[in-house]
Amino acid sequence: MKEPLVPVVPMSHTAHIRSHRKPRRSATSSIALRAGVAGGVLSMAAAGASASANAAEPVTQTIELPTLTADMSAQVAQSAAATQQAAANYELRAERDAAAAKAAAEAKKDLAEAKKKAEAKKKAAEAARKAAAERANRSTERATLSASASASASTSVSAPASGSVATVIAFLKAQVGDAYVMGATGPNAWDCSSLVQAAYKQVGVDLPRVSQDQSMAGTDVPLSSVQVGDILYWGGKGSAYHVGVYIGNGQYLDAANPSKGVVIQDLSGYPASGAVRVL
């Protein structure tokens, strides 16, 4: 039996070399992603070429992923509301702090004013107390002088004792600081002639009420020979417009005017026109 014959096919001389061609893909594909928001769902589409050898028709595949759900929306809304509420709270706190600071400042101011008023009231009360004490002392001195004058008058009305001048001067000095008021007759306000009249009345000597008549009383005395207790007058005799009493050492005491009141003054500063002696 003969062996079958095997046909021999001649081979190319390059057949043993591996081809450098890239194998053809049976199918090409590309994926495109599309994103969008529709109805709260994120859609992604993948488009690819068909697996056919000719790669003709693209195939679209849709993948749906969740985006903003209702719970997430609620959380965002709550966060925004919380932020807004916190801002409102901060603003309210700032307003309250400002109001508290203003109230504290006003309270401090009111306290300072109250202290100032209390201090002024205290000073006024102290001044009133001192004035009352001075008036009481004057009243006591006047009562003592009146008693002494009454005793002197009872012993010798027609011819006053030697102590009469001292009584007159003491009475006059007790009135220093009193007010000058035209027409006033004491005990805390005088005009010039009422003070002189009241002083001599302490020793039982009755003088006329006005300065013109007082300048006519008693005995005329030269100013060079004036003594303590003599009445000084300014203006003409019988027409004098002011009177006072000489108290020694070149000084006299009088109810001067509304601005000075009852004072002691130097005769050299306001020389008298004349003098009369009634004691």
PDB file of C-alpha atoms in Angstrom, residues 35-277:
ATOM      1  CA  ALA A  35     -24.259  64.799  33.768  1.00  0.00           C
ATOM      2  CA  GLY A  36     -27.391  66.725  34.440  1.00  0.00           C
ATOM      3  CA  VAL A  37     -29.929  67.384  37.104  1.00  0.00           C
ATOM      4  CA  ALA A  38     -33.437  66.444  36.321  1.00  0.00           C
ATOM      5  CA  GLY A  39     -36.055  65.800  38.939  1.00  0.00           C
ATOM      6  CA  GLY A  40     -33.397  65.607  41.634  1.00  0.00           C
ATOM      7  CA  VAL A  41     -31.513  62.701  39.936  1.00  0.00           C
ATOM      8  CA  LEU A  42     -28.088  62.890  38.341  1.00  0.00           C
ATOM      9  CA  SER A  43     -28.044  61.049  35.006  1.00  0.00           C
ATOM     10  CA  MET A  44     -24.900  59.761  33.467  1.00  0.00           C
ATOM     11  CA  ALA A  45     -24.906  58.349  29.980  1.00  0.00           C
ATOM     12  CA  ALA A  46     -22.289  56.102  28.513  1.00  0.00           C
ATOM     13  CA  ALA A  47     -22.183  56.003  24.783  1.00  0.00           C
ATOM     14  CA  GLY A  48     -20.239  53.318  23.093  1.00  0.00           C
ATOM     15  CA  ALA A  49     -19.818  51.953  19.644  1.00  0.00           C
ATOM     16  CA  SER A  50     -21.485  48.730  18.697  1.00  0.00           C
ATOM     17  CA  ALA A  51     -19.523  45.582  18.925  1.00  0.00           C
ATOM     18  CA  SER A  52     -19.996  44.855  15.292  1.00  0.00           C
ATOM     19  CA  ALA A  53     -17.023  44.588  13.166  1.00  0.00           C
ATOM     20  CA  ASN A  54     -17.971  47.714  11.247  1.00  0.00           C
ATOM     21  CA  ALA A  55     -18.527  49.910  14.492  1.00  0.00           C
ATOM     22  CA  ALA A  56     -21.462  51.654  12.982  1.00  0.00           C
ATOM     23  CA  GLU A  57     -24.150  52.491  15.563  1.00  0.00           C
ATOM     24  CA  PRO A  58     -23.311  53.990  19.044  1.00  0.00           C
ATOM     25  CA  VAL A  59     -25.018  52.440  22.023  1.00  0.00           C
ATOM     26  CA  THR A  60     -26.179  54.713  24.840  1.00  0.00           C
ATOM     27  CA  GLN A  61     -26.301  53.393  28.387  1.00  0.00           C
ATOM     28  CA  THR A  62     -27.780  55.528  31.215  1.00  0.00           C
ATOM     29  CA  ILE A  63     -26.598  55.277  34.824  1.00  0.00           C
ATOM     30  CA  GLU A  64     -28.635  57.156  37.394  1.00  0.00           C
ATOM     31  CA  LEU A  65     -27.001  58.378  40.653  1.00  0.00           C
ATOM     32  CA  PRO A  66     -28.727  60.089  43.543  1.00  0.00           C
ATOM     33  CA  THR A  67     -27.968  63.795  44.004  1.00  0.00           C
ATOM     34  CA  LEU A  68     -29.849  66.170  46.363  1.00  0.00           C
ATOM     35  CA  THR A  69     -32.417  64.112  48.153  1.00  0.00           C
ATOM     36  CA  ALA A  70     -35.262  65.525  50.228  1.00  0.00           C
ATOM     37  CA  ASP A  71     -33.344  64.824  53.450  1.00  0.00           C
ATOM     38  CA  MET A  72     -30.302  66.680  52.201  1.00  0.00           C
ATOM     39  CA  SER A  73     -32.453  69.642  51.155  1.00  0.00           C
ATOM     40  CA  ALA A  74     -34.027  69.711  54.613  1.00  0.00           C
ATOM     41  CA  GLN A  75     -30.607  69.623  56.266  1.00  0.00           C
ATOM     42  CA  VAL A  76     -29.390  72.513  54.125  1.00  0.00           C
ATOM     43  CA  ALA A  77     -32.515  74.507  54.966  1.00  0.00           C
ATOM     44  CA  GLN A  78     -32.096  73.751  58.687  1.00  0.00           C
ATOM     45  CA  SER A  79     -28.446  74.796  58.548  1.00  0.00           C
ATOM     46  CA  ALA A  80     -29.373  78.084  56.865  1.00  0.00           C
ATOM     47  CA  ALA A  81     -32.117  78.676  59.419  1.00  0.00           C
ATOM     48  CA  ALA A  82     -29.720  77.932  62.286  1.00  0.00           C
ATOM     49  CA  THR A  83     -27.165  80.349  60.838  1.00  0.00           C
ATOM     50  CA  GLN A  84     -29.806  83.053  60.485  1.00  0.00           C
ATOM     51  CA  GLN A  85     -31.020  82.450  64.039  1.00  0.00           C
ATOM     52  CA  ALA A  86     -27.455  82.636  65.379  1.00  0.00           C
ATOM     53  CA  ALA A  87     -26.940  85.955  63.593  1.00  0.00           C
ATOM     54  CA  ALA A  88     -30.200  87.258  65.039  1.00  0.00           C
ATOM     55  CA  ASN A  89     -29.127  86.133  68.523  1.00  0.00           C
ATOM     56  CA  TYR A  90     -25.761  87.886  68.164  1.00  0.00           C
ATOM     57  CA  GLU A  91     -27.505  91.072  67.042  1.00  0.00           C
ATOM     58  CA  LEU A  92     -29.958  90.896  69.946  1.00  0.00           C
ATOM     59  CA  ARG A  93     -27.112  90.324  72.389  1.00  0.00           C
ATOM     60  CA  ALA A  94     -25.232  93.312  70.988  1.00  0.00           C
ATOM     61  CA  GLU A  95     -28.336  95.496  71.383  1.00  0.00           C
ATOM     62  CA  ARG A  96     -28.791  94.313  74.965  1.00  0.00           C
ATOM     63  CA  ASP A  97     -25.134  94.992  75.783  1.00  0.00           C
ATOM     64  CA  ALA A  98     -25.412  98.489  74.316  1.00  0.00           C
ATOM     65  CA  ALA A  99     -28.597  99.151  76.306  1.00  0.00           C
ATOM     66  CA  ALA A 100     -26.946  97.885  79.496  1.00  0.00           C
ATOM     67  CA  ALA A 101     -23.914 100.120  78.945  1.00  0.00           C
ATOM     68  CA  LYS A 102     -26.154 103.135  78.345  1.00  0.00           C
ATOM     69  CA  ALA A 103     -28.198 102.369  81.463  1.00  0.00           C
ATOM     70  CA  ALA A 104     -25.018 102.047  83.539  1.00  0.00           C
ATOM     71  CA  ALA A 105     -23.738 105.404  82.271  1.00  0.00           C
ATOM     72  CA  GLU A 106     -27.045 107.105  83.055  1.00  0.00           C
ATOM     73  CA  ALA A 107     -27.116 105.533  86.515  1.00  0.00           C
ATOM     74  CA  LYS A 108     -23.589 106.798  87.183  1.00  0.00           C
ATOM     75  CA  LYS A 109     -24.566 110.281  86.045  1.00  0.00           C
ATOM     76  CA  ASP A 110     -27.710 110.269  88.223  1.00  0.00           C
ATOM     77  CA  LEU A 111     -25.670 109.142  91.231  1.00  0.00           C
ATOM     78  CA  ALA A 112     -23.169 111.962  90.717  1.00  0.00           C
ATOM     79  CA  GLU A 113     -25.994 114.515  90.462  1.00  0.00           C
ATOM     80  CA  ALA A 114     -27.657 113.100  93.582  1.00  0.00           C
ATOM     81  CA  LYS A 115     -24.386 113.370  95.523  1.00  0.00           C
ATOM     82  CA  LYS A 116     -23.918 116.931  94.297  1.00  0.00           C
ATOM     83  CA  LYS A 117     -27.446 117.904  95.368  1.00  0.00           C
ATOM     84  CA  ALA A 118     -26.995 116.220  98.742  1.00  0.00           C
ATOM     85  CA  GLU A 119     -23.741 118.103  99.294  1.00  0.00           C
ATOM     86  CA  ALA A 120     -25.366 121.412  98.347  1.00  0.00           C
ATOM     87  CA  LYS A 121     -28.288 120.659 100.676  1.00  0.00           C
ATOM     88  CA  LYS A 122     -25.874 119.812 103.467  1.00  0.00           C
ATOM     89  CA  LYS A 123     -23.984 123.082 102.968  1.00  0.00           C
ATOM     90  CA  ALA A 124     -27.242 125.061 102.930  1.00  0.00           C
ATOM     91  CA  ALA A 125     -28.367 123.379 106.146  1.00  0.00           C
ATOM     92  CA  GLU A 126     -25.015 124.148 107.774  1.00  0.00           C
ATOM     93  CA  ALA A 127     -25.216 127.784 106.689  1.00  0.00           C
ATOM     94  CA  ALA A 128     -28.750 128.041 108.043  1.00  0.00           C
ATOM     95  CA  ARG A 129     -27.632 126.501 111.331  1.00  0.00           C
ATOM     96  CA  LYS A 130     -24.784 128.983 111.658  1.00  0.00           C
ATOM     97  CA  ALA A 131     -27.073 131.904 110.833  1.00  0.00           C
ATOM     98  CA  ALA A 132     -29.572 130.735 113.444  1.00  0.00           C
ATOM     99  CA  ALA A 133     -26.795 130.436 116.023  1.00  0.00           C
ATOM    100  CA  GLU A 134     -25.585 133.957 115.231  1.00  0.00           C
ATOM    101  CA  ARG A 135     -29.123 135.327 115.540  1.00  0.00           C
ATOM    102  CA  ALA A 136     -29.536 133.555 118.858  1.00  0.00           C
ATOM    103  CA  ASN A 137     -26.258 135.027 120.127  1.00  0.00           C
ATOM    104  CA  ARG A 138     -27.327 138.496 119.045  1.00  0.00           C
ATOM    105  CA  SER A 139     -30.664 138.092 120.750  1.00  0.00           C
ATOM    106  CA  THR A 140     -28.900 137.063 123.947  1.00  0.00           C
ATOM    107  CA  GLU A 141     -26.545 140.037 123.760  1.00  0.00           C
ATOM    108  CA  ARG A 142     -29.434 142.407 123.114  1.00  0.00           C
ATOM    109  CA  ALA A 143     -31.394 141.028 126.033  1.00  0.00           C
ATOM    110  CA  THR A 144     -28.373 141.493 128.296  1.00  0.00           C
ATOM    111  CA  LEU A 145     -27.818 145.017 127.045  1.00  0.00           C
ATOM    112  CA  SER A 146     -31.479 145.872 127.479  1.00  0.00           C
ATOM    113  CA  ALA A 147     -31.447 144.622 131.047  1.00  0.00           C
ATOM    114  CA  SER A 148     -28.298 146.602 131.779  1.00  0.00           C
ATOM    115  CA  ALA A 149     -29.723 149.720 130.159  1.00  0.00           C
ATOM    116  CA  SER A 150     -32.949 149.408 132.104  1.00  0.00           C
ATOM    117  CA  ALA A 151     -31.015 149.151 135.332  1.00  0.00           C
ATOM    118  CA  SER A 152     -28.980 152.214 134.456  1.00  0.00           C
ATOM    119  CA  ALA A 153     -32.051 154.184 133.448  1.00  0.00           C
ATOM    120  CA  SER A 154     -33.855 153.319 136.665  1.00  0.00           C
ATOM    121  CA  THR A 155     -30.983 154.693 138.744  1.00  0.00           C
ATOM    122  CA  SER A 156     -30.446 157.900 136.783  1.00  0.00           C
ATOM    123  CA  VAL A 157     -32.706 158.860 133.893  1.00  0.00           C
ATOM    124  CA  SER A 158     -31.922 162.559 133.802  1.00  0.00           C
ATOM    125  CA  ALA A 159     -28.167 162.147 134.068  1.00  0.00           C
ATOM    126  CA  PRO A 160     -26.949 158.809 132.688  1.00  0.00           C
ATOM    127  CA  ALA A 161     -24.183 157.071 134.601  1.00  0.00           C
ATOM    128  CA  SER A 162     -20.664 156.945 133.284  1.00  0.00           C
ATOM    129  CA  GLY A 163     -21.267 153.457 131.962  1.00  0.00           C
ATOM    130  CA  SER A 164     -23.987 154.694 129.619  1.00  0.00           C
ATOM    131  CA  VAL A 165     -21.579 155.351 126.736  1.00  0.00           C
ATOM    132  CA  ALA A 166     -20.192 151.811 127.001  1.00  0.00           C
ATOM    133  CA  THR A 167     -23.742 150.436 126.882  1.00  0.00           C
ATOM    134  CA  VAL A 168     -24.501 152.425 123.727  1.00  0.00           C
ATOM    135  CA  ILE A 169     -21.312 151.242 122.017  1.00  0.00           C
ATOM    136  CA  ALA A 170     -21.899 147.642 123.058  1.00  0.00           C
ATOM    137  CA  PHE A 171     -25.402 147.708 121.592  1.00  0.00           C
ATOM    138  CA  LEU A 172     -24.176 149.202 118.337  1.00  0.00           C
ATOM    139  CA  LYS A 173     -21.402 146.606 117.933  1.00  0.00           C
ATOM    140  CA  ALA A 174     -23.912 143.806 118.525  1.00  0.00           C
ATOM    141  CA  GLN A 175     -25.752 144.934 115.371  1.00  0.00           C
ATOM    142  CA  VAL A 176     -22.720 144.778 113.050  1.00  0.00           C
ATOM    143  CA  GLY A 177     -23.613 142.601 110.063  1.00  0.00           C
ATOM    144  CA  ASP A 178     -27.328 143.446 110.127  1.00  0.00           C
ATOM    145  CA  ALA A 179     -28.967 144.611 106.913  1.00  0.00           C
ATOM    146  CA  TYR A 180     -29.632 148.194 105.853  1.00  0.00           C
ATOM    147  CA  VAL A 181     -33.246 148.762 104.849  1.00  0.00           C
ATOM    148  CA  MET A 182     -34.691 152.242 104.451  1.00  0.00           C
ATOM    149  CA  GLY A 183     -37.389 152.783 107.110  1.00  0.00           C
ATOM    150  CA  ALA A 184     -36.526 149.607 109.052  1.00  0.00           C
ATOM    151  CA  THR A 185     -36.285 149.852 112.856  1.00  0.00           C
ATOM    152  CA  GLY A 186     -34.735 146.483 113.816  1.00  0.00           C
ATOM    153  CA  PRO A 187     -34.130 144.081 115.243  1.00  0.00           C
ATOM    154  CA  ASN A 188     -32.248 142.602 112.215  1.00  0.00           C
ATOM    155  CA  ALA A 189     -32.495 145.508 109.758  1.00  0.00           C
ATOM    156  CA  TRP A 190     -32.003 149.259 110.251  1.00  0.00           C
ATOM    157  CA  ASP A 191     -31.539 152.566 108.529  1.00  0.00           C
ATOM    158  CA  CYS A 192     -28.968 155.063 109.857  1.00  0.00           C
ATOM    159  CA  SER A 193     -31.208 157.116 112.161  1.00  0.00           C
ATOM    160  CA  SER A 194     -33.245 154.183 113.557  1.00  0.00           C
ATOM    161  CA  LEU A 195     -30.003 152.458 114.649  1.00  0.00           C
ATOM    162  CA  VAL A 196     -28.772 155.602 116.436  1.00  0.00           C
ATOM    163  CA  GLN A 197     -32.180 156.132 118.080  1.00  0.00           C
ATOM    164  CA  ALA A 198     -32.310 152.502 119.320  1.00  0.00           C
ATOM    165  CA  ALA A 199     -28.747 152.668 120.683  1.00  0.00           C
ATOM    166  CA  TYR A 200     -29.409 155.718 122.850  1.00  0.00           C
ATOM    167  CA  LYS A 201     -32.756 154.417 123.942  1.00  0.00           C
ATOM    168  CA  GLN A 202     -30.831 151.639 125.742  1.00  0.00           C
ATOM    169  CA  VAL A 203     -29.683 154.260 128.273  1.00  0.00           C
ATOM    170  CA  GLY A 204     -32.943 156.184 128.445  1.00  0.00           C
ATOM    171  CA  VAL A 205     -32.150 158.931 125.941  1.00  0.00           C
ATOM    172  CA  ASP A 206     -35.033 159.585 123.538  1.00  0.00           C
ATOM    173  CA  LEU A 207     -33.838 160.921 120.206  1.00  0.00           C
ATOM    174  CA  PRO A 208     -35.893 162.062 117.211  1.00  0.00           C
ATOM    175  CA  ARG A 209     -36.485 159.437 114.514  1.00  0.00           C
ATOM    176  CA  VAL A 210     -34.841 161.108 111.494  1.00  0.00           C
ATOM    177  CA  SER A 211     -31.256 162.250 110.876  1.00  0.00           C
ATOM    178  CA  GLN A 212     -32.194 165.912 110.250  1.00  0.00           C
ATOM    179  CA  ASP A 213     -33.670 166.217 113.752  1.00  0.00           C
ATOM    180  CA  GLN A 214     -30.921 164.155 115.410  1.00  0.00           C
ATOM    181  CA  SER A 215     -28.303 166.621 114.115  1.00  0.00           C
ATOM    182  CA  MET A 216     -30.110 169.296 116.165  1.00  0.00           C
ATOM    183  CA  ALA A 217     -30.147 167.328 119.447  1.00  0.00           C
ATOM    184  CA  GLY A 218     -27.701 167.734 122.307  1.00  0.00           C
ATOM    185  CA  THR A 219     -24.684 170.031 122.257  1.00  0.00           C
ATOM    186  CA  ASP A 220     -22.548 170.872 119.225  1.00  0.00           C
ATOM    187  CA  VAL A 221     -19.023 169.473 119.399  1.00  0.00           C
ATOM    188  CA  PRO A 222     -16.075 170.431 117.135  1.00  0.00           C
ATOM    189  CA  LEU A 223     -14.862 167.473 115.120  1.00  0.00           C
ATOM    190  CA  SER A 224     -11.396 168.054 116.607  1.00  0.00           C
ATOM    191  CA  SER A 225     -12.843 167.376 120.078  1.00  0.00           C
ATOM    192  CA  VAL A 226     -15.163 164.485 119.270  1.00  0.00           C
ATOM    193  CA  GLN A 227     -15.397 161.742 121.913  1.00  0.00           C
ATOM    194  CA  VAL A 228     -16.660 158.150 122.061  1.00  0.00           C
ATOM    195  CA  GLY A 229     -20.451 158.162 122.028  1.00  0.00           C
ATOM    196  CA  ASP A 230     -20.866 161.458 120.149  1.00  0.00           C
ATOM    197  CA  ILE A 231     -23.298 161.490 117.220  1.00  0.00           C
ATOM    198  CA  LEU A 232     -21.737 162.324 113.833  1.00  0.00           C
ATOM    199  CA  TYR A 233     -23.791 163.752 110.977  1.00  0.00           C
ATOM    200  CA  TRP A 234     -23.229 164.386 107.283  1.00  0.00           C
ATOM    201  CA  GLY A 235     -24.838 167.361 105.556  1.00  0.00           C
ATOM    202  CA  GLY A 236     -25.956 170.651 107.075  1.00  0.00           C
ATOM    203  CA  LYS A 237     -27.102 170.979 110.672  1.00  0.00           C
ATOM    204  CA  GLY A 238     -30.873 170.532 110.635  1.00  0.00           C
ATOM    205  CA  SER A 239     -30.673 169.089 107.082  1.00  0.00           C
ATOM    206  CA  ALA A 240     -28.354 166.120 107.645  1.00  0.00           C
ATOM    207  CA  TYR A 241     -28.850 163.158 105.330  1.00  0.00           C
ATOM    208  CA  HIS A 242     -26.840 160.591 107.372  1.00  0.00           C
ATOM    209  CA  VAL A 243     -25.811 159.901 110.977  1.00  0.00           C
ATOM    210  CA  GLY A 244     -23.483 157.529 112.860  1.00  0.00           C
ATOM    211  CA  VAL A 245     -21.763 157.179 116.247  1.00  0.00           C
ATOM    212  CA  TYR A 246     -18.081 157.755 116.985  1.00  0.00           C
ATOM    213  CA  ILE A 247     -16.519 154.690 118.695  1.00  0.00           C
ATOM    214  CA  GLY A 248     -12.896 155.910 119.090  1.00  0.00           C
ATOM    215  CA  ASN A 249      -9.608 155.342 117.295  1.00  0.00           C
ATOM    216  CA  GLY A 250     -10.762 157.411 114.321  1.00  0.00           C
ATOM    217  CA  GLN A 251     -13.671 155.041 113.598  1.00  0.00           C
ATOM    218  CA  TYR A 252     -17.441 155.274 113.591  1.00  0.00           C
ATOM    219  CA  LEU A 253     -20.288 152.765 113.397  1.00  0.00           C
ATOM    220  CA  ASP A 254     -23.321 153.245 111.192  1.00  0.00           C
ATOM    221  CA  ALA A 255     -25.977 151.582 109.066  1.00  0.00           C
ATOM    222  CA  ALA A 256     -24.198 152.586 105.903  1.00  0.00           C
ATOM    223  CA  ASN A 257     -26.198 151.489 102.855  1.00  0.00           C
ATOM    224  CA  PRO A 258     -27.901 148.415 101.336  1.00  0.00           C
ATOM    225  CA  SER A 259     -24.616 146.995 100.019  1.00  0.00           C
ATOM    226  CA  LYS A 260     -22.673 147.317 103.308  1.00  0.00           C
ATOM    227  CA  GLY A 261     -25.325 147.054 106.016  1.00  0.00           C
ATOM    228  CA  VAL A 262     -24.243 147.856 109.594  1.00  0.00           C
ATOM    229  CA  VAL A 263     -20.441 148.299 109.605  1.00  0.00           C
ATOM    230  CA  ILE A 264     -17.479 149.973 111.333  1.00  0.00           C
ATOM    231  CA  GLN A 265     -15.634 152.470 109.096  1.00  0.00           C
ATOM    232  CA  ASP A 266     -12.698 154.870 109.233  1.00  0.00           C
ATOM    233  CA  LEU A 267     -13.681 158.504 109.663  1.00  0.00           C
ATOM    234  CA  SER A 268     -10.770 159.549 107.455  1.00  0.00           C
ATOM    235  CA  GLY A 269     -12.355 157.794 104.518  1.00  0.00           C
ATOM    236  CA  TYR A 270     -15.656 159.666 104.864  1.00  0.00           C
ATOM    237  CA  PRO A 271     -15.208 162.794 107.042  1.00  0.00           C
ATOM    238  CA  ALA A 272     -18.326 163.933 108.910  1.00  0.00           C
ATOM    239  CA  SER A 273     -19.832 167.418 108.600  1.00  0.00           C
ATOM    240  CA  GLY A 274     -20.420 167.910 112.348  1.00  0.00           C
ATOM    241  CA  ALA A 275     -21.019 166.246 115.721  1.00  0.00           C
ATOM    242  CA  VAL A 276     -23.371 166.538 118.707  1.00  0.00           C
ATOM    243  CA  ARG A 277     -23.078 165.155 122.239  1.00  0.00           C
TER     244      ARG A 277
END
